[in-house]
PDB file of C-alpha atoms in Angstrom:
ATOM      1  CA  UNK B   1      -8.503   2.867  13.576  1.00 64.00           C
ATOM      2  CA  UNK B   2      -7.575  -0.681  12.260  1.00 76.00           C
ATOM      3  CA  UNK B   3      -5.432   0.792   9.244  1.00 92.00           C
ATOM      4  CA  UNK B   4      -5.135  -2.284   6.644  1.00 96.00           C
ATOM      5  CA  UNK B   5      -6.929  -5.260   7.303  1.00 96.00           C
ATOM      6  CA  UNK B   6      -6.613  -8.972   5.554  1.00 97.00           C
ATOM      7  CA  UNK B   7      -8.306 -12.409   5.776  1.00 96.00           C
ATOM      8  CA  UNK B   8      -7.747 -14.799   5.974  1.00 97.00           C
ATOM      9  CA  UNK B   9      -4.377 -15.152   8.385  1.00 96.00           C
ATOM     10  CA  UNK B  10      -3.494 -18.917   7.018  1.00 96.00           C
ATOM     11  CA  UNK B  11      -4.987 -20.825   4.440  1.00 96.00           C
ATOM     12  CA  UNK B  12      -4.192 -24.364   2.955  1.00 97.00           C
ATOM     13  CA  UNK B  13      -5.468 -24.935  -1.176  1.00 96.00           C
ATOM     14  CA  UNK B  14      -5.038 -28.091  -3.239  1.00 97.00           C
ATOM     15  CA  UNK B  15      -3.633 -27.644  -6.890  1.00 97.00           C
ATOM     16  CA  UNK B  16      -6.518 -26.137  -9.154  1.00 96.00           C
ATOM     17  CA  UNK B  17      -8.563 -24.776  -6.099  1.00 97.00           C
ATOM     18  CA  UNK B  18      -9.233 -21.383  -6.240  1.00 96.00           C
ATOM     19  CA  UNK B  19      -9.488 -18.725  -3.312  1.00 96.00           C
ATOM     20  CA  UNK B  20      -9.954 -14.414  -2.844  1.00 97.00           C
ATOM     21  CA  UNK B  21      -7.963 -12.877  -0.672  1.00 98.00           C
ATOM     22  CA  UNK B  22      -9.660 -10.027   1.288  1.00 98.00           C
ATOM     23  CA  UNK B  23      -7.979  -6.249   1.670  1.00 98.00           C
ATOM     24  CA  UNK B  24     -10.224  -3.415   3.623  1.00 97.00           C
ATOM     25  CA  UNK B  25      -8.578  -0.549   4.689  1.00 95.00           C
ATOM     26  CA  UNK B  26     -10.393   2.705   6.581  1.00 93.00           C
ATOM     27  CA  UNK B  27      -7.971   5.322   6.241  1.00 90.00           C
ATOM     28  CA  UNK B  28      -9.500   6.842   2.839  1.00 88.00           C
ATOM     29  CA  UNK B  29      -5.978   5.586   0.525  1.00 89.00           C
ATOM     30  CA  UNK B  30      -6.550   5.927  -3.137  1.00 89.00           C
ATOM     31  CA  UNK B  31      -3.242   3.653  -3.802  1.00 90.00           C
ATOM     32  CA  UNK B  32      -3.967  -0.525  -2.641  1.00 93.00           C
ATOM     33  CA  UNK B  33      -1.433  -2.798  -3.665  1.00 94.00           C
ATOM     34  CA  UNK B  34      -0.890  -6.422  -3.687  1.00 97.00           C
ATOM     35  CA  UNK B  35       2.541  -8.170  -3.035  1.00 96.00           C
ATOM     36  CA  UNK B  36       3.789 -11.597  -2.323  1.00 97.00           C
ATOM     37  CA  UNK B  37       7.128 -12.694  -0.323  1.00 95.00           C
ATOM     38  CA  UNK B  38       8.722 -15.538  -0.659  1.00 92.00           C
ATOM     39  CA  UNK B  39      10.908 -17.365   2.218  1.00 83.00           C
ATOM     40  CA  UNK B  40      13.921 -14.909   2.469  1.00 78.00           C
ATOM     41  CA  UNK B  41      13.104 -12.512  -0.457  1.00 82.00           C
ATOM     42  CA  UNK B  42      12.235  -9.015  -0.627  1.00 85.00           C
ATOM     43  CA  UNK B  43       8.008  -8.187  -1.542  1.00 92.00           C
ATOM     44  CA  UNK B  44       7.706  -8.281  -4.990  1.00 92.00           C
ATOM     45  CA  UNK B  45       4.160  -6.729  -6.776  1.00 92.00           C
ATOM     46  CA  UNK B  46       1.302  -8.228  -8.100  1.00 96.00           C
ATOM     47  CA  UNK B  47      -1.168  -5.794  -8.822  1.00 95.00           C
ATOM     48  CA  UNK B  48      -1.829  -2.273  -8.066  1.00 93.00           C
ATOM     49  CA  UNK B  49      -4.586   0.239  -8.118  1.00 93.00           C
ATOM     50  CA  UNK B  50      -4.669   3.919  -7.767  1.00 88.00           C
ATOM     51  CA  UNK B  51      -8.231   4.390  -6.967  1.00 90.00           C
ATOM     52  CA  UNK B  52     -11.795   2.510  -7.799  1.00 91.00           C
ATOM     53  CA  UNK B  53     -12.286   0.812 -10.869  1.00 93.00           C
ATOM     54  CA  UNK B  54      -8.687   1.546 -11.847  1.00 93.00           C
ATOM     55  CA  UNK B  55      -5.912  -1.207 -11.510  1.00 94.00           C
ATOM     56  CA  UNK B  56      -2.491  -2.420 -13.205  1.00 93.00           C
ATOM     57  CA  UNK B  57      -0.383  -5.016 -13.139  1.00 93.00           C
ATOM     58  CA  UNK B  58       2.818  -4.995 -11.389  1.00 91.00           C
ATOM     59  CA  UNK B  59       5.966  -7.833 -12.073  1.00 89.00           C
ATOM     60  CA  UNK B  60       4.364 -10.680 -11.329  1.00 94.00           C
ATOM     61  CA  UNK B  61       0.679 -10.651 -12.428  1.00 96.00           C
ATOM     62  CA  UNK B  62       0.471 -14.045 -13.321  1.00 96.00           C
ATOM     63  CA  UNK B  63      -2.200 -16.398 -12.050  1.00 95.00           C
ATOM     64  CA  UNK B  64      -3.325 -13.532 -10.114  1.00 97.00           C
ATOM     65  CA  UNK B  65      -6.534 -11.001 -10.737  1.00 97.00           C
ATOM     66  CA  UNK B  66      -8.020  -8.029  -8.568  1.00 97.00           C
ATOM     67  CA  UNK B  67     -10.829  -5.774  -9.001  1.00 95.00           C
ATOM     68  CA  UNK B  68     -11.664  -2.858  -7.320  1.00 96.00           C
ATOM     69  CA  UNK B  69     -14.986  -1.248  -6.810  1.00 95.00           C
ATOM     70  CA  UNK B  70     -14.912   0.753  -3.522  1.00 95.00           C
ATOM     71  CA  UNK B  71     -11.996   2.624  -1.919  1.00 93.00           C
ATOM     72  CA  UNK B  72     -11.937   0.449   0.963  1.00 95.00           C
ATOM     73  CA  UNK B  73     -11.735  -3.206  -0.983  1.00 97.00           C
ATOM     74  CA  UNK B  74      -9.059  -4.390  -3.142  1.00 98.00           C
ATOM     75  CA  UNK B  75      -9.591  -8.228  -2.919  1.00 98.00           C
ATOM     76  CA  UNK B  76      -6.618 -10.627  -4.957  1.00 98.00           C
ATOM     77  CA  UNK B  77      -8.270 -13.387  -6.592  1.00 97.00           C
ATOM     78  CA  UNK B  78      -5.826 -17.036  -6.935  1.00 96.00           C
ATOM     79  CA  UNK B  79      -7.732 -19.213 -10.041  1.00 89.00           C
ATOM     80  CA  UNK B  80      -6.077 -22.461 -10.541  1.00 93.00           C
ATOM     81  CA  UNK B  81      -3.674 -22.453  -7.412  1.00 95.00           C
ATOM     82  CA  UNK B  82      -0.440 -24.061  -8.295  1.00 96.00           C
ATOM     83  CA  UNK B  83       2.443 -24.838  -5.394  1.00 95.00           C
ATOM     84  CA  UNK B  84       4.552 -21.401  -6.751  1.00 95.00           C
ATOM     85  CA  UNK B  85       2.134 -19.357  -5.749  1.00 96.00           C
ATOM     86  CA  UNK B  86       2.710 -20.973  -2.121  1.00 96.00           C
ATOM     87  CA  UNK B  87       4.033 -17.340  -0.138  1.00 97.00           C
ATOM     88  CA  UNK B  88       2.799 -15.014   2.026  1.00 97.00           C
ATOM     89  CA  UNK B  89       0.940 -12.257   0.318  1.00 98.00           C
ATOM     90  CA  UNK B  90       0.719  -8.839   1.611  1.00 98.00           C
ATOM     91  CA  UNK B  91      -1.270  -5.833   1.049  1.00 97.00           C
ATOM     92  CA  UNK B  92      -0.650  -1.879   1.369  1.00 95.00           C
ATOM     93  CA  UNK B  93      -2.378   1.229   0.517  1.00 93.00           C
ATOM     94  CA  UNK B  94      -0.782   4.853   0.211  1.00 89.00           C
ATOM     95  CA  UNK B  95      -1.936   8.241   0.078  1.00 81.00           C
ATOM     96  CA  UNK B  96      -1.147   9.790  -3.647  1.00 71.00           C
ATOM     97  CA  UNK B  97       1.442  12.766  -3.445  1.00 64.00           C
ATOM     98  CA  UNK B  98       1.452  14.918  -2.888  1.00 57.00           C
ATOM     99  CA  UNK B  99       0.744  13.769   1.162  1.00 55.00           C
ATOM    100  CA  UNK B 100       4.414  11.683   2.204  1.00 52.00           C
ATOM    101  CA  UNK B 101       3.951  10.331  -0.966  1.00 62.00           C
ATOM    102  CA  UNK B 102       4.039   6.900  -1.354  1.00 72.00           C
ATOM    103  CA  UNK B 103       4.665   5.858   2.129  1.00 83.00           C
ATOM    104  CA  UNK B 104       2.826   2.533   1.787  1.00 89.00           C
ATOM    105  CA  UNK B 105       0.966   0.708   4.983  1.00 91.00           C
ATOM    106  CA  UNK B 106       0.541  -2.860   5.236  1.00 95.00           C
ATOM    107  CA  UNK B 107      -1.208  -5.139   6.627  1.00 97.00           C
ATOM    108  CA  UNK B 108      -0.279  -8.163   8.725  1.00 96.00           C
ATOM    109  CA  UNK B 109      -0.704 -10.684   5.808  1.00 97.00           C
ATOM    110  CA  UNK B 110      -2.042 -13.629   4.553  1.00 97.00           C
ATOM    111  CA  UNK B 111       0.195 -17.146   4.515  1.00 97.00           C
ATOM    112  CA  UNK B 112      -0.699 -18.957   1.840  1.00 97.00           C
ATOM    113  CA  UNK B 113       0.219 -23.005   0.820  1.00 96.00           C
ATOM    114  CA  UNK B 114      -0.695 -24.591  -1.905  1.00 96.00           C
ATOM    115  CA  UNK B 115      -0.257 -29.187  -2.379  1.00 95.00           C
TER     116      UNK B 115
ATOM    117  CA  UNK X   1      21.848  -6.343 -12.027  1.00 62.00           C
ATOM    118  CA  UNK X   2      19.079  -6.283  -9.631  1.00 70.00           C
ATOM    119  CA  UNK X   3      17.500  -2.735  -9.485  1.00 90.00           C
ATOM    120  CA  UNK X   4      17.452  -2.269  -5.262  1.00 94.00           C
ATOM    121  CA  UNK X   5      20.481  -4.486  -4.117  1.00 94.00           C
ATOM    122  CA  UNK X   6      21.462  -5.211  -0.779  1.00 94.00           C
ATOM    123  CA  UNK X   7      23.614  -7.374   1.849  1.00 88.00           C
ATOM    124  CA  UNK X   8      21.377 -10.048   2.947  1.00 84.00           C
ATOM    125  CA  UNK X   9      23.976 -10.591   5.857  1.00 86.00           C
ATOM    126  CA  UNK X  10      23.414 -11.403   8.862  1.00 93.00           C
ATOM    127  CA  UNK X  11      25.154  -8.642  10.059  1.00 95.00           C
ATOM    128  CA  UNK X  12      25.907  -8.629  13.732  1.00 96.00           C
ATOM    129  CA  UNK X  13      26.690  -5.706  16.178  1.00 97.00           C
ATOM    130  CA  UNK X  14      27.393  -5.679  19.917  1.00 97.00           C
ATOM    131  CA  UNK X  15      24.207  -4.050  21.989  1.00 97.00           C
ATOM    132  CA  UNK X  16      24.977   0.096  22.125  1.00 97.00           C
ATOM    133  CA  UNK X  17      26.989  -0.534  19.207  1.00 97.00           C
ATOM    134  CA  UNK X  18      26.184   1.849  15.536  1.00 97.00           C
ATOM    135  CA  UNK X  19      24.929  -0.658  13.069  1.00 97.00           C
ATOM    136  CA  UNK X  20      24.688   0.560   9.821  1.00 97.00           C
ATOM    137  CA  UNK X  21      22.850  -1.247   6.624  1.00 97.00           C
ATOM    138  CA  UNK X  22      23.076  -0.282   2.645  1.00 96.00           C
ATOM    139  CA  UNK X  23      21.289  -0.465   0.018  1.00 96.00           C
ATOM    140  CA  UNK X  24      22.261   0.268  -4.126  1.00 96.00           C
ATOM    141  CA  UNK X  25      19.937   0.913  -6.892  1.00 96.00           C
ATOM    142  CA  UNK X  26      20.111   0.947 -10.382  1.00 94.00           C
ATOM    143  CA  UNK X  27      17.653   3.585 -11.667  1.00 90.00           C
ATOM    144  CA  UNK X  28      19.892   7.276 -11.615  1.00 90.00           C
ATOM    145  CA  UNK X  29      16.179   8.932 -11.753  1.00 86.00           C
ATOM    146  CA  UNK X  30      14.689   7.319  -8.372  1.00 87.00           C
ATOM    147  CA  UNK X  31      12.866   9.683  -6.698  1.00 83.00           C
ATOM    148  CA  UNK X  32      11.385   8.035  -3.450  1.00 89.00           C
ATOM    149  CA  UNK X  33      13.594   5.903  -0.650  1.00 93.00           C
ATOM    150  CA  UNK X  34      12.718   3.827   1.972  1.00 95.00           C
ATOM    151  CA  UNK X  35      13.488   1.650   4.852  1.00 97.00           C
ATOM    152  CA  UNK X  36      10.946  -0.949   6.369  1.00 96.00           C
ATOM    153  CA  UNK X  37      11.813  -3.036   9.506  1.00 97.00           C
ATOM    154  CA  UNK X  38      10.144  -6.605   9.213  1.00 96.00           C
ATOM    155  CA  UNK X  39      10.375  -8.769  12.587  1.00 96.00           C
ATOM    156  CA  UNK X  40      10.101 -12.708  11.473  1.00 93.00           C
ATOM    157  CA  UNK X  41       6.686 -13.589  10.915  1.00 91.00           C
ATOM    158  CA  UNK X  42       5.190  -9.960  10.806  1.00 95.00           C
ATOM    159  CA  UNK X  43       4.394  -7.064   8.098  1.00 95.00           C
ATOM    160  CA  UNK X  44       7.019  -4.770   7.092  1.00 95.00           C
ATOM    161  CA  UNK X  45       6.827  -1.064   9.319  1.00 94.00           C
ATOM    162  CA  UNK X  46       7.921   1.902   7.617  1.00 93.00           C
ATOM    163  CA  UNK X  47      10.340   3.283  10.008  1.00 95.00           C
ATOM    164  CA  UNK X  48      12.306   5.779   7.381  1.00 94.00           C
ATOM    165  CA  UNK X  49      11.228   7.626   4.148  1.00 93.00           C
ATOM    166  CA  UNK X  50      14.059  10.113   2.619  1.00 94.00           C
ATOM    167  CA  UNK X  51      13.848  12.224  -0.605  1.00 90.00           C
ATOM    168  CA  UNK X  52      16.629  14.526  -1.084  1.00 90.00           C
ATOM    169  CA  UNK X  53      20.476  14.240  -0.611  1.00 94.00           C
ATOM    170  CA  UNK X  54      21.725  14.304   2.812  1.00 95.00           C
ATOM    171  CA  UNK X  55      21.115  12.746   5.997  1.00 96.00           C
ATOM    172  CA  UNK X  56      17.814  12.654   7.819  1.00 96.00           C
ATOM    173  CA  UNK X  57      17.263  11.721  11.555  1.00 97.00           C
ATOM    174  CA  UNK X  58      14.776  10.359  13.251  1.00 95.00           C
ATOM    175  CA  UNK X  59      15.638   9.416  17.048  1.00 96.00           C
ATOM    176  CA  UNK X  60      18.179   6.683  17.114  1.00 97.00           C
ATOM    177  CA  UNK X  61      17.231   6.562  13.512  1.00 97.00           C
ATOM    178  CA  UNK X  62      19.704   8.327  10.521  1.00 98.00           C
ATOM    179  CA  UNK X  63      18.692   7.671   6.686  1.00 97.00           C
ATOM    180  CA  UNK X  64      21.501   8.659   3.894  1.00 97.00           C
ATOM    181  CA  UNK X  65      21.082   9.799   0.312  1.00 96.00           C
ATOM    182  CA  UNK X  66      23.666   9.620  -2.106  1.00 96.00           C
ATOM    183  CA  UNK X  67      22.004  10.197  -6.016  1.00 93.00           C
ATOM    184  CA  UNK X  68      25.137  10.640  -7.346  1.00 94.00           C
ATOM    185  CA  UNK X  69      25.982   7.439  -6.167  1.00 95.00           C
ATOM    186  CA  UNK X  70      22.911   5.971  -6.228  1.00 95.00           C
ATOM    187  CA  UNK X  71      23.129   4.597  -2.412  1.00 94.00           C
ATOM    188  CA  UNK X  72      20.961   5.037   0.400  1.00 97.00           C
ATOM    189  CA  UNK X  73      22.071   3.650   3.969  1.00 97.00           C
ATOM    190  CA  UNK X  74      20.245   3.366   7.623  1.00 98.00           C
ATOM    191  CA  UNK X  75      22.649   4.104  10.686  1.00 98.00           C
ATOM    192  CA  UNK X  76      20.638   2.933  13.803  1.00 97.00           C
ATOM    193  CA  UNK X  77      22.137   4.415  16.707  1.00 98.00           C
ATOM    194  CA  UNK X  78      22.571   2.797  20.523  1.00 97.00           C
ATOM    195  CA  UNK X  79      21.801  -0.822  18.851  1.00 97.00           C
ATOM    196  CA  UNK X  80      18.969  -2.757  21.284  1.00 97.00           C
ATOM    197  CA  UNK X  81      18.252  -6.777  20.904  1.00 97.00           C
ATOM    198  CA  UNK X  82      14.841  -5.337  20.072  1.00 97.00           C
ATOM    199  CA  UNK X  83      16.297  -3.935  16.960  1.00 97.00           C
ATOM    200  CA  UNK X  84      17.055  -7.507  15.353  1.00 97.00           C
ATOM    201  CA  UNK X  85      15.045  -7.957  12.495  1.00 97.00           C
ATOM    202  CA  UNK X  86      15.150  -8.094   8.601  1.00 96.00           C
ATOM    203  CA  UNK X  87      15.415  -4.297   6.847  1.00 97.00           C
ATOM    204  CA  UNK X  88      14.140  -3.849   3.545  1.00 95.00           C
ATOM    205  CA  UNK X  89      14.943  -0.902   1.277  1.00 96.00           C
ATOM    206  CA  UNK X  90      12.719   0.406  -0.862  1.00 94.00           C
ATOM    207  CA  UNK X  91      12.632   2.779  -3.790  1.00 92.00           C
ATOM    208  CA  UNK X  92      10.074   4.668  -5.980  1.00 87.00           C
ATOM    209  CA  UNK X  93      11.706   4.699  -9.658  1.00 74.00           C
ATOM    210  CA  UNK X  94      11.550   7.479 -12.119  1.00 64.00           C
ATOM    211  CA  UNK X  95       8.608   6.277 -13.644  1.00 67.00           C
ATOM    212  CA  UNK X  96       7.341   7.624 -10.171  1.00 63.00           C
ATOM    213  CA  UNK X  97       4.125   5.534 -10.247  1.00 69.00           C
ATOM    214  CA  UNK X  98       4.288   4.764  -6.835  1.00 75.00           C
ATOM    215  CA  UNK X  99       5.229   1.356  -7.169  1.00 82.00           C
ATOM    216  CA  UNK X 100       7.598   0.311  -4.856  1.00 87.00           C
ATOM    217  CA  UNK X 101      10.792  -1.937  -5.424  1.00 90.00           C
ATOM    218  CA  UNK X 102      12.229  -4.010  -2.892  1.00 92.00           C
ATOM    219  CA  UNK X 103      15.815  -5.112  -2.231  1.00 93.00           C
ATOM    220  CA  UNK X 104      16.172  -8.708  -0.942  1.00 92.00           C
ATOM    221  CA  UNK X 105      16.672  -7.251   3.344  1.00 94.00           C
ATOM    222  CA  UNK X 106      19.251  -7.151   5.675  1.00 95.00           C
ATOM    223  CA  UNK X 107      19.247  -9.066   8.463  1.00 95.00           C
ATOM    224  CA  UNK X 108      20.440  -7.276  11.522  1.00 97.00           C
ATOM    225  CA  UNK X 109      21.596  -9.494  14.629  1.00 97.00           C
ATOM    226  CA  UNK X 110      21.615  -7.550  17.588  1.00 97.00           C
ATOM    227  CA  UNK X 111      23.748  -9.487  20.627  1.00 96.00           C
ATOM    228  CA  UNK X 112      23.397  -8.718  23.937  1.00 93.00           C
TER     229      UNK X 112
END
């Protein structure tokens, strides 16, 4: 069972390139999220979506967009990278309650620069 | 004032010693707590969830609940150099859309 999965691990853009960032998880979650962490911060989120072909915004949706069309895939797409979006970006998926509700899974991340 | 507040520290204990970590947060109607461990480098693990008043234990593990005074604390018992890593509290608000909200982590120091 590999839980929540993300690629790429690293990943170096140039101002104004743009880049998806992949999410697959196989344990059937309607809730994906998207989150970014900056050096010595807490995770702070970018989009959410509580189940295919829904999604919202969380606190800090801008320069980011997401889609979702399966269960499985939430993918976080960067357009016009700029160096503040330089973090490491994290997702997670949940069951919806009322299963532990909310007890959110991540995966092991995606380390992101941007020069 | 931030909504999930806590010591960034470093807070150091002794190995074997009770270290314990707290966390404030601002909406009264909160309904979900949590506590992840992140080890530098690595994903946050949920090692805690806690949804009523009281105390709830989980091995060397003890999450509090205060809604009255809208705290929520980790005691980890028998403190191991394994245990040094960054805690992050984590709370569901009222709104209770399942979207989390972080505090900034603690970082525990355990010394052998």
């Amino acid at each position: 069972n590999a839980g929540v999965t993300q690629t790429p691990k690293f990943r170096i853009l140039k101002i104004g390139q743009s880049m998806t960032l992949q999410c697959t998880q196989d344990m059937n979650h309607n809730y994906m999220y998207w989150y970014r962490q900056d050096p010595g911060m807490g995770l702070k989120l970018i989009y959410y979506s509580v189940g295919a072909g829904i999604t919202d915004k969380g606190e800090v949706p801008n320069g980011y967009n997401v889609s979702r069309s399966t269960t499985e895939d939430f993918p976080l797409r960067l357009e016009l990278a700029a160096p503040s979006q330089t973090s490491v970006y994290f997702c997670a998926s949940s069951y919806p309650p009322p299963r532990p509700p909310y007890e959110q899974y991540f995966g092991p991340g995606t380390r992101l620069t941007v020069t | 004032q931030k909504e999930v507040e806590q010591n960034s520290g470093p807070l150091s204990v002794p190995e074997g010693a009770i270290a314990s970590l707290n966390c404030t947060y601002s909406d009264r109607g909160s309904q979900s707590f949590f506590w992840y461990r992140q080890y530098s480098g690595k994903s946050p693990e949920l090692i805690m969830s806690i949804y009523s008043n009281g105390d709830k234990e989980d091995g060397r593990f003890t999450a509090q609940l205060n809604k009255a005074s809208q705290y929520v604390s980790l005691l980890i018992r028998d403190s191991q150099p394994s245990d040094s890593a960054t805690y992050l509290c984590a709370v569901i608000g009222s709104s209770n859309t399942g979207k989390l909200i972080f505090g900034q982590g603690t970082t525990l120091q355990v010394k052998p």
